[in-house]
Amino acid sequence: MTFSIVARSADGRSWGVAVASKFLAVGSAVPAAVAGVGAIATQADANVAYKGQALAHLDDGATASVALMRLLEDDDGRDHRQVGIVDVDGGSASHTGPACLDWAGSVLGDGYAIQGNILTGEEVVDAMEAAWLASPEDAPLARRLLAALTAGDEAGGDSRGRQSAALLVVEDGAGYGGLDDIAVDLRVDDAEAPIAELSRLLDLNDLYLTASTEDEKVPITPELEAELEELARAAGAEDFAAWVGTENYEMRVAADGSWIDRRILEIIRGTSA
């Protein structure tokens, strides 16, 4: 009762899962990933234990195919399971048990596994694959995964309708403050248009929880520093540092005050206009 894509980025630095379903809080059950290890989606009659088990197998050096084989051989309910796995090297594997409800199936390629069950038809996974392959390889993995998920939804998606969606991407040092590997972990648990809402949340995630690139950094000169202090006080803050903390822009302003992200500069100028 779900469609998903599990994939690795072309540069081999990120792994992730995008999933949608007519099921409450699908993100709580289906996706799991660890940077430098791999990613998995477990669905249909989901065996949530697969997540930890698969990642442990992958961490021990198993390929996606071997990890999948180990999961299935120890599970009496495998005929009801659907699973997609991508390993550290981009190897992919997928399983659709014969007891999964129609339409159910998958497509595989280098660095991705796409699968779904109770779909409107095979066109859903085909559209997801086409969107994945058409997206620029150097685009952020989260954006490529979301494009594939959106294409599947537009092609028909879950035959029962829409309810929830989720997006998980991991990369070494990509988490908040660089202290873990969670680059994106977003969930829409119950909504009429969950994938559209997921897209909106990803935009916010990029603003608040993604570090600025060098091209986005504007050096803070003495003149700009004075302007920022004045703008912050006009916005009701004690000073610029307090405004940054209150607005949760810590990932977009240097802790030592040496630069500010150009988007944050536009925001504070607009806020105080």
PDB file of C-alpha atoms in Angstrom:
ATOM      1  CA  MET A   1       0.000   0.000   0.000  1.00  0.00           C
ATOM      2  CA  THR A   2       2.944   2.226  -0.717  1.00  0.00           C
ATOM      3  CA  PHE A   3       5.312   3.454  -3.420  1.00  0.00           C
ATOM      4  CA  SER A   4       8.920   4.354  -2.750  1.00  0.00           C
ATOM      5  CA  ILE A   5      12.347   5.002  -4.196  1.00  0.00           C
ATOM      6  CA  VAL A   6      15.569   4.058  -2.438  1.00  0.00           C
ATOM      7  CA  ALA A   7      18.700   5.555  -3.970  1.00  0.00           C
ATOM      8  CA  ARG A   8      22.317   6.671  -3.695  1.00  0.00           C
ATOM      9  CA  SER A   9      23.599   9.949  -5.106  1.00  0.00           C
ATOM     10  CA  ALA A  10      25.781   9.799  -8.207  1.00  0.00           C
ATOM     11  CA  ASP A  11      28.779  11.098  -6.254  1.00  0.00           C
ATOM     12  CA  GLY A  12      28.423   8.275  -3.733  1.00  0.00           C
ATOM     13  CA  ARG A  13      28.105  10.599  -0.742  1.00  0.00           C
ATOM     14  CA  SER A  14      24.365  10.396   0.060  1.00  0.00           C
ATOM     15  CA  TRP A  15      21.706   7.711   0.459  1.00  0.00           C
ATOM     16  CA  GLY A  16      17.987   8.196   0.861  1.00  0.00           C
ATOM     17  CA  VAL A  17      14.369   7.109   0.614  1.00  0.00           C
ATOM     18  CA  ALA A  18      11.226   8.888  -0.556  1.00  0.00           C
ATOM     19  CA  VAL A  19       7.874   7.227   0.093  1.00  0.00           C
ATOM     20  CA  ALA A  20       4.141   7.955  -0.118  1.00  0.00           C
ATOM     21  CA  SER A  21       1.045   5.973   0.810  1.00  0.00           C
ATOM     22  CA  LYS A  22      -2.624   5.899   1.756  1.00  0.00           C
ATOM     23  CA  PHE A  23      -1.426   5.012   5.237  1.00  0.00           C
ATOM     24  CA  LEU A  24      -1.009   7.080   8.386  1.00  0.00           C
ATOM     25  CA  ALA A  25       2.560   8.275   9.045  1.00  0.00           C
ATOM     26  CA  VAL A  26       4.263   6.123   6.431  1.00  0.00           C
ATOM     27  CA  GLY A  27       7.593   7.723   7.345  1.00  0.00           C
ATOM     28  CA  SER A  28       7.486   6.059  10.749  1.00  0.00           C
ATOM     29  CA  ALA A  29       7.492   2.563   9.250  1.00  0.00           C
ATOM     30  CA  VAL A  30       9.086   2.403   5.804  1.00  0.00           C
ATOM     31  CA  PRO A  31      12.454   4.231   5.460  1.00  0.00           C
ATOM     32  CA  ALA A  32      15.832   3.768   7.109  1.00  0.00           C
ATOM     33  CA  ALA A  33      19.344   4.802   6.075  1.00  0.00           C
ATOM     34  CA  VAL A  34      22.854   5.279   7.429  1.00  0.00           C
ATOM     35  CA  ALA A  35      25.556   7.275   5.659  1.00  0.00           C
ATOM     36  CA  GLY A  36      28.361   5.114   4.318  1.00  0.00           C
ATOM     37  CA  VAL A  37      26.190   2.017   4.727  1.00  0.00           C
ATOM     38  CA  GLY A  38      23.040   2.208   2.603  1.00  0.00           C
ATOM     39  CA  ALA A  39      19.274   2.620   2.677  1.00  0.00           C
ATOM     40  CA  ILE A  40      16.127   0.484   2.787  1.00  0.00           C
ATOM     41  CA  ALA A  41      12.358   0.771   2.347  1.00  0.00           C
ATOM     42  CA  THR A  42      10.201  -1.967   3.898  1.00  0.00           C
ATOM     43  CA  GLN A  43       6.533  -1.920   2.892  1.00  0.00           C
ATOM     44  CA  ALA A  44       3.355  -3.885   1.962  1.00  0.00           C
ATOM     45  CA  ASP A  45       2.947  -6.015   5.110  1.00  0.00           C
ATOM     46  CA  ALA A  46       6.015  -4.178   6.358  1.00  0.00           C
ATOM     47  CA  ASN A  47       8.453  -5.979   8.599  1.00  0.00           C
ATOM     48  CA  VAL A  48       9.925  -2.976  10.399  1.00  0.00           C
ATOM     49  CA  ALA A  49      12.655  -5.179  11.873  1.00  0.00           C
ATOM     50  CA  TYR A  50      14.061  -5.351   8.344  1.00  0.00           C
ATOM     51  CA  LYS A  51      15.387  -1.814   8.746  1.00  0.00           C
ATOM     52  CA  GLY A  52      17.896  -2.536  11.476  1.00  0.00           C
ATOM     53  CA  GLN A  53      18.657  -6.001  10.164  1.00  0.00           C
ATOM     54  CA  ALA A  54      19.349  -4.830   6.612  1.00  0.00           C
ATOM     55  CA  LEU A  55      21.568  -1.954   7.717  1.00  0.00           C
ATOM     56  CA  ALA A  56      23.504  -4.329   9.974  1.00  0.00           C
ATOM     57  CA  HIS A  57      24.067  -6.721   7.056  1.00  0.00           C
ATOM     58  CA  LEU A  58      25.169  -3.856   4.833  1.00  0.00           C
ATOM     59  CA  ASP A  59      27.461  -2.504   7.529  1.00  0.00           C
ATOM     60  CA  ASP A  60      29.071  -5.945   7.721  1.00  0.00           C
ATOM     61  CA  GLY A  61      29.888  -5.694   4.014  1.00  0.00           C
ATOM     62  CA  ALA A  62      26.937  -7.469   2.428  1.00  0.00           C
ATOM     63  CA  THR A  63      25.728  -6.225  -0.945  1.00  0.00           C
ATOM     64  CA  ALA A  64      22.108  -5.172  -1.359  1.00  0.00           C
ATOM     65  CA  SER A  65      21.271  -8.533  -2.960  1.00  0.00           C
ATOM     66  CA  VAL A  66      22.922 -10.539  -0.190  1.00  0.00           C
ATOM     67  CA  ALA A  67      21.299  -8.416   2.527  1.00  0.00           C
ATOM     68  CA  LEU A  68      17.902  -8.955   0.922  1.00  0.00           C
ATOM     69  CA  MET A  69      18.467 -12.702   0.672  1.00  0.00           C
ATOM     70  CA  ARG A  70      19.327 -12.858   4.375  1.00  0.00           C
ATOM     71  CA  LEU A  71      16.207 -10.911   5.317  1.00  0.00           C
ATOM     72  CA  LEU A  72      13.892 -13.140   3.330  1.00  0.00           C
ATOM     73  CA  GLU A  73      15.363 -16.499   4.288  1.00  0.00           C
ATOM     74  CA  ASP A  74      14.621 -15.866   7.965  1.00  0.00           C
ATOM     75  CA  ASP A  75      11.080 -14.491   7.479  1.00  0.00           C
ATOM     76  CA  ASP A  76       8.044 -16.765   7.186  1.00  0.00           C
ATOM     77  CA  GLY A  77       5.996 -13.740   6.090  1.00  0.00           C
ATOM     78  CA  ARG A  78       8.205 -12.926   3.084  1.00  0.00           C
ATOM     79  CA  ASP A  79       5.406 -13.614   0.577  1.00  0.00           C
ATOM     80  CA  HIS A  80       3.602 -10.552   1.971  1.00  0.00           C
ATOM     81  CA  ARG A  81       6.647  -8.264   2.072  1.00  0.00           C
ATOM     82  CA  GLN A  82       7.972  -5.670  -0.325  1.00  0.00           C
ATOM     83  CA  VAL A  83      11.495  -4.345   0.133  1.00  0.00           C
ATOM     84  CA  GLY A  84      13.966  -2.105  -1.703  1.00  0.00           C
ATOM     85  CA  ILE A  85      17.633  -1.790  -0.728  1.00  0.00           C
ATOM     86  CA  VAL A  86      20.611   0.201  -2.019  1.00  0.00           C
ATOM     87  CA  ASP A  87      24.070  -0.522  -0.647  1.00  0.00           C
ATOM     88  CA  VAL A  88      27.178   1.591  -0.090  1.00  0.00           C
ATOM     89  CA  ASP A  89      28.365   1.137  -3.677  1.00  0.00           C
ATOM     90  CA  GLY A  90      24.975   1.824  -5.269  1.00  0.00           C
ATOM     91  CA  GLY A  91      24.069  -1.821  -5.779  1.00  0.00           C
ATOM     92  CA  SER A  92      20.303  -2.297  -5.656  1.00  0.00           C
ATOM     93  CA  ALA A  93      17.854  -5.080  -4.889  1.00  0.00           C
ATOM     94  CA  SER A  94      14.083  -5.343  -4.516  1.00  0.00           C
ATOM     95  CA  HIS A  95      11.578  -8.003  -3.521  1.00  0.00           C
ATOM     96  CA  THR A  96       7.837  -8.147  -4.116  1.00  0.00           C
ATOM     97  CA  GLY A  97       6.197 -11.114  -2.439  1.00  0.00           C
ATOM     98  CA  PRO A  98       3.588 -13.025  -4.474  1.00  0.00           C
ATOM     99  CA  ALA A  99       0.939 -12.244  -1.839  1.00  0.00           C
ATOM    100  CA  CYS A 100       1.309  -8.458  -2.232  1.00  0.00           C
ATOM    101  CA  LEU A 101      -1.866  -6.856  -3.570  1.00  0.00           C
ATOM    102  CA  ASP A 102      -2.049  -5.711  -7.194  1.00  0.00           C
ATOM    103  CA  TRP A 103      -0.610  -3.800  -8.784  1.00  0.00           C
ATOM    104  CA  ALA A 104       2.698  -4.617  -7.153  1.00  0.00           C
ATOM    105  CA  GLY A 105       6.198  -4.672  -8.577  1.00  0.00           C
ATOM    106  CA  SER A 106       9.498  -2.855  -8.927  1.00  0.00           C
ATOM    107  CA  VAL A 107      12.195  -1.534 -11.249  1.00  0.00           C
ATOM    108  CA  LEU A 108      15.930  -1.501 -10.535  1.00  0.00           C
ATOM    109  CA  GLY A 109      18.953   0.328 -11.871  1.00  0.00           C
ATOM    110  CA  ASP A 110      22.418   1.426 -10.905  1.00  0.00           C
ATOM    111  CA  GLY A 111      22.000   3.269  -7.630  1.00  0.00           C
ATOM    112  CA  TYR A 112      18.227   2.971  -7.254  1.00  0.00           C
ATOM    113  CA  ALA A 113      15.363   0.619  -6.379  1.00  0.00           C
ATOM    114  CA  ILE A 114      11.759   1.677  -7.017  1.00  0.00           C
ATOM    115  CA  GLN A 115       8.817  -0.378  -5.750  1.00  0.00           C
ATOM    116  CA  GLY A 116       5.132  -0.158  -4.975  1.00  0.00           C
ATOM    117  CA  ASN A 117       2.024  -2.145  -4.155  1.00  0.00           C
ATOM    118  CA  ILE A 118      -1.718  -1.512  -4.437  1.00  0.00           C
ATOM    119  CA  LEU A 119      -0.848   0.950  -7.186  1.00  0.00           C
ATOM    120  CA  THR A 120      -3.007   2.086 -10.083  1.00  0.00           C
ATOM    121  CA  GLY A 121      -0.617   0.188 -12.349  1.00  0.00           C
ATOM    122  CA  GLU A 122       2.912  -0.397 -13.563  1.00  0.00           C
ATOM    123  CA  GLU A 123       2.948   3.129 -14.966  1.00  0.00           C
ATOM    124  CA  VAL A 124       3.606   4.446 -11.451  1.00  0.00           C
ATOM    125  CA  VAL A 125       7.037   2.863 -11.040  1.00  0.00           C
ATOM    126  CA  ASP A 126       7.844   3.513 -14.698  1.00  0.00           C
ATOM    127  CA  ALA A 127       7.128   7.230 -14.237  1.00  0.00           C
ATOM    128  CA  MET A 128       9.242   7.314 -11.098  1.00  0.00           C
ATOM    129  CA  GLU A 129      12.159   5.708 -12.904  1.00  0.00           C
ATOM    130  CA  ALA A 130      11.851   8.108 -15.842  1.00  0.00           C
ATOM    131  CA  ALA A 131      11.835  11.108 -13.504  1.00  0.00           C
ATOM    132  CA  TRP A 132      14.835   9.800 -11.589  1.00  0.00           C
ATOM    133  CA  LEU A 133      16.846   9.232 -14.751  1.00  0.00           C
ATOM    134  CA  ALA A 134      15.830  12.619 -16.186  1.00  0.00           C
ATOM    135  CA  SER A 135      16.900  14.574 -13.104  1.00  0.00           C
ATOM    136  CA  PRO A 136      20.432  16.056 -13.137  1.00  0.00           C
ATOM    137  CA  GLU A 137      22.902  13.699 -11.468  1.00  0.00           C
ATOM    138  CA  ASP A 138      24.533  16.608  -9.651  1.00  0.00           C
ATOM    139  CA  ALA A 139      21.239  17.807  -8.163  1.00  0.00           C
ATOM    140  CA  PRO A 140      20.763  17.270  -4.409  1.00  0.00           C
ATOM    141  CA  LEU A 141      19.610  13.716  -3.730  1.00  0.00           C
ATOM    142  CA  ALA A 142      16.551  14.952  -1.833  1.00  0.00           C
ATOM    143  CA  ARG A 143      15.393  16.884  -4.907  1.00  0.00           C
ATOM    144  CA  ARG A 144      15.891  13.882  -7.209  1.00  0.00           C
ATOM    145  CA  LEU A 145      13.994  11.604  -4.827  1.00  0.00           C
ATOM    146  CA  LEU A 146      11.146  14.090  -4.499  1.00  0.00           C
ATOM    147  CA  ALA A 147      10.938  14.469  -8.289  1.00  0.00           C
ATOM    148  CA  ALA A 148      10.577  10.700  -8.649  1.00  0.00           C
ATOM    149  CA  LEU A 149       7.957  10.513  -5.896  1.00  0.00           C
ATOM    150  CA  THR A 150       5.977  13.361  -7.471  1.00  0.00           C
ATOM    151  CA  ALA A 151       6.050  11.646 -10.861  1.00  0.00           C
ATOM    152  CA  GLY A 152       4.712   8.439  -9.343  1.00  0.00           C
ATOM    153  CA  ASP A 153       1.903  10.307  -7.646  1.00  0.00           C
ATOM    154  CA  GLU A 154       0.988  12.125 -10.866  1.00  0.00           C
ATOM    155  CA  ALA A 155       0.964   8.793 -12.724  1.00  0.00           C
ATOM    156  CA  GLY A 156      -1.666   7.408 -10.356  1.00  0.00           C
ATOM    157  CA  GLY A 157       0.165   6.465  -7.183  1.00  0.00           C
ATOM    158  CA  ASP A 158      -1.622   4.472  -4.510  1.00  0.00           C
ATOM    159  CA  SER A 159      -4.913   3.259  -5.966  1.00  0.00           C
ATOM    160  CA  ARG A 160      -6.698   3.998  -2.660  1.00  0.00           C
ATOM    161  CA  GLY A 161      -5.708   7.666  -2.539  1.00  0.00           C
ATOM    162  CA  ARG A 162      -3.273   9.871  -0.628  1.00  0.00           C
ATOM    163  CA  GLN A 163      -2.515  10.338   3.044  1.00  0.00           C
ATOM    164  CA  SER A 164       1.171  10.553   3.992  1.00  0.00           C
ATOM    165  CA  ALA A 165       4.673  10.932   2.585  1.00  0.00           C
ATOM    166  CA  ALA A 166       8.237  11.077   3.872  1.00  0.00           C
ATOM    167  CA  LEU A 167      11.758  11.914   2.764  1.00  0.00           C
ATOM    168  CA  LEU A 168      14.964  10.709   4.428  1.00  0.00           C
ATOM    169  CA  VAL A 169      18.487  11.536   3.199  1.00  0.00           C
ATOM    170  CA  VAL A 170      21.767  10.828   4.978  1.00  0.00           C
ATOM    171  CA  GLU A 171      25.306  12.040   4.332  1.00  0.00           C
ATOM    172  CA  ASP A 172      28.343  12.124   6.608  1.00  0.00           C
ATOM    173  CA  GLY A 173      28.426  15.373   8.565  1.00  0.00           C
ATOM    174  CA  ALA A 174      25.330  16.786   6.888  1.00  0.00           C
ATOM    175  CA  GLY A 175      23.168  16.966  10.015  1.00  0.00           C
ATOM    176  CA  TYR A 176      22.404  19.976  12.192  1.00  0.00           C
ATOM    177  CA  GLY A 177      25.693  21.619  13.121  1.00  0.00           C
ATOM    178  CA  GLY A 178      27.513  18.847  11.260  1.00  0.00           C
ATOM    179  CA  LEU A 179      27.085  16.522  14.237  1.00  0.00           C
ATOM    180  CA  ASP A 180      25.220  13.617  12.600  1.00  0.00           C
ATOM    181  CA  ASP A 181      24.385  12.265   9.142  1.00  0.00           C
ATOM    182  CA  ILE A 182      20.733  13.336   8.825  1.00  0.00           C
ATOM    183  CA  ALA A 183      20.613  15.758   5.906  1.00  0.00           C
ATOM    184  CA  VAL A 184      16.819  15.550   5.489  1.00  0.00           C
ATOM    185  CA  ASP A 185      14.231  13.836   7.697  1.00  0.00           C
ATOM    186  CA  LEU A 186      10.767  15.127   6.808  1.00  0.00           C
ATOM    187  CA  ARG A 187       7.362  13.527   7.319  1.00  0.00           C
ATOM    188  CA  VAL A 188       3.831  14.497   6.374  1.00  0.00           C
ATOM    189  CA  ASP A 189       1.751  12.127   8.462  1.00  0.00           C
ATOM    190  CA  ASP A 190      -1.818  12.937   7.399  1.00  0.00           C
ATOM    191  CA  ALA A 191      -2.732  15.374   4.615  1.00  0.00           C
ATOM    192  CA  GLU A 192      -4.886  15.679   1.508  1.00  0.00           C
ATOM    193  CA  ALA A 193      -1.832  16.475  -0.637  1.00  0.00           C
ATOM    194  CA  PRO A 194       1.118  15.021   1.282  1.00  0.00           C
ATOM    195  CA  ILE A 195       3.712  15.199  -1.501  1.00  0.00           C
ATOM    196  CA  ALA A 196       3.016  18.871  -2.169  1.00  0.00           C
ATOM    197  CA  GLU A 197       3.381  19.513   1.560  1.00  0.00           C
ATOM    198  CA  LEU A 198       6.610  17.500   1.589  1.00  0.00           C
ATOM    199  CA  SER A 199       7.947  19.754  -1.168  1.00  0.00           C
ATOM    200  CA  ARG A 200       7.107  22.860   0.894  1.00  0.00           C
ATOM    201  CA  LEU A 201       8.860  21.393   3.918  1.00  0.00           C
ATOM    202  CA  LEU A 202      11.949  20.560   1.875  1.00  0.00           C
ATOM    203  CA  ASP A 203      12.227  24.218   0.867  1.00  0.00           C
ATOM    204  CA  LEU A 204      12.129  25.168   4.547  1.00  0.00           C
ATOM    205  CA  ASN A 205      14.620  22.429   5.407  1.00  0.00           C
ATOM    206  CA  ASP A 206      17.043  23.834   2.855  1.00  0.00           C
ATOM    207  CA  LEU A 207      16.727  27.288   4.368  1.00  0.00           C
ATOM    208  CA  TYR A 208      16.931  26.429   8.067  1.00  0.00           C
ATOM    209  CA  LEU A 209      18.876  23.187   8.283  1.00  0.00           C
ATOM    210  CA  THR A 210      21.312  23.274   5.361  1.00  0.00           C
ATOM    211  CA  ALA A 211      24.682  24.980   5.566  1.00  0.00           C
ATOM    212  CA  SER A 212      25.389  27.866   3.215  1.00  0.00           C
ATOM    213  CA  THR A 213      27.616  27.253   0.207  1.00  0.00           C
ATOM    214  CA  GLU A 214      30.593  29.509  -0.435  1.00  0.00           C
ATOM    215  CA  ASP A 215      28.668  31.239  -3.226  1.00  0.00           C
ATOM    216  CA  GLU A 216      25.856  32.083  -0.797  1.00  0.00           C
ATOM    217  CA  LYS A 217      28.109  33.729   1.794  1.00  0.00           C
ATOM    218  CA  VAL A 218      28.297  37.528   1.937  1.00  0.00           C
ATOM    219  CA  PRO A 219      31.280  38.872   3.942  1.00  0.00           C
ATOM    220  CA  ILE A 220      30.205  41.055   6.854  1.00  0.00           C
ATOM    221  CA  THR A 221      32.144  44.293   6.575  1.00  0.00           C
ATOM    222  CA  PRO A 222      32.110  46.885   9.363  1.00  0.00           C
ATOM    223  CA  GLU A 223      29.502  48.830   7.375  1.00  0.00           C
ATOM    224  CA  LEU A 224      27.298  45.760   6.931  1.00  0.00           C
ATOM    225  CA  GLU A 225      27.735  44.814  10.580  1.00  0.00           C
ATOM    226  CA  ALA A 226      26.411  48.207  11.611  1.00  0.00           C
ATOM    227  CA  GLU A 227      23.480  47.849   9.234  1.00  0.00           C
ATOM    228  CA  LEU A 228      22.647  44.390  10.593  1.00  0.00           C
ATOM    229  CA  GLU A 229      22.695  45.599  14.175  1.00  0.00           C
ATOM    230  CA  GLU A 230      20.365  48.452  13.284  1.00  0.00           C
ATOM    231  CA  LEU A 231      18.016  46.173  11.338  1.00  0.00           C
ATOM    232  CA  ALA A 232      17.905  43.642  14.162  1.00  0.00           C
ATOM    233  CA  ARG A 233      16.984  46.300  16.728  1.00  0.00           C
ATOM    234  CA  ALA A 234      14.331  47.647  14.362  1.00  0.00           C
ATOM    235  CA  ALA A 235      12.905  44.128  14.206  1.00  0.00           C
ATOM    236  CA  GLY A 236      12.642  44.068  18.008  1.00  0.00           C
ATOM    237  CA  ALA A 237      15.770  42.067  18.849  1.00  0.00           C
ATOM    238  CA  GLU A 238      18.427  43.077  21.372  1.00  0.00           C
ATOM    239  CA  ASP A 239      21.125  42.754  18.707  1.00  0.00           C
ATOM    240  CA  PHE A 240      21.866  40.882  15.473  1.00  0.00           C
ATOM    241  CA  ALA A 241      23.091  37.731  17.231  1.00  0.00           C
ATOM    242  CA  ALA A 242      19.854  37.583  19.218  1.00  0.00           C
ATOM    243  CA  TRP A 243      17.828  38.024  16.013  1.00  0.00           C
ATOM    244  CA  VAL A 244      19.694  35.120  14.366  1.00  0.00           C
ATOM    245  CA  GLY A 245      19.035  32.847  17.341  1.00  0.00           C
ATOM    246  CA  THR A 246      15.388  33.851  17.636  1.00  0.00           C
ATOM    247  CA  GLU A 247      14.740  33.240  13.947  1.00  0.00           C
ATOM    248  CA  ASN A 248      16.687  29.920  13.887  1.00  0.00           C
ATOM    249  CA  TYR A 249      19.156  30.999  11.207  1.00  0.00           C
ATOM    250  CA  GLU A 250      22.262  29.621  12.937  1.00  0.00           C
ATOM    251  CA  MET A 251      23.136  27.433   9.933  1.00  0.00           C
ATOM    252  CA  ARG A 252      23.102  30.500   7.671  1.00  0.00           C
ATOM    253  CA  VAL A 253      25.182  33.016   9.636  1.00  0.00           C
ATOM    254  CA  ALA A 254      28.790  32.523  10.737  1.00  0.00           C
ATOM    255  CA  ALA A 255      29.179  32.045  14.481  1.00  0.00           C
ATOM    256  CA  ASP A 256      32.137  34.427  14.420  1.00  0.00           C
ATOM    257  CA  GLY A 257      30.159  37.059  12.516  1.00  0.00           C
ATOM    258  CA  SER A 258      32.352  36.901   9.418  1.00  0.00           C
ATOM    259  CA  TRP A 259      29.577  36.245   6.881  1.00  0.00           C
ATOM    260  CA  ILE A 260      25.830  36.072   6.358  1.00  0.00           C
ATOM    261  CA  ASP A 261      23.899  34.038   3.819  1.00  0.00           C
ATOM    262  CA  ARG A 262      22.581  36.294   1.057  1.00  0.00           C
ATOM    263  CA  ARG A 263      19.033  34.962   1.552  1.00  0.00           C
ATOM    264  CA  ILE A 264      19.130  35.803   5.249  1.00  0.00           C
ATOM    265  CA  LEU A 265      20.421  39.241   4.366  1.00  0.00           C
ATOM    266  CA  GLU A 266      17.429  39.712   2.080  1.00  0.00           C
ATOM    267  CA  ILE A 267      15.094  38.461   4.801  1.00  0.00           C
ATOM    268  CA  ILE A 268      16.327  40.803   7.546  1.00  0.00           C
ATOM    269  CA  ARG A 269      16.286  43.755   5.188  1.00  0.00           C
ATOM    270  CA  GLY A 270      12.733  42.888   4.170  1.00  0.00           C
ATOM    271  CA  THR A 271      11.597  42.247   7.760  1.00  0.00           C
ATOM    272  CA  SER A 272      12.760  45.656   8.877  1.00  0.00           C
ATOM    273  CA  ALA A 273      11.620  47.542   5.790  1.00  0.00           C
TER     274      ALA A 273
END
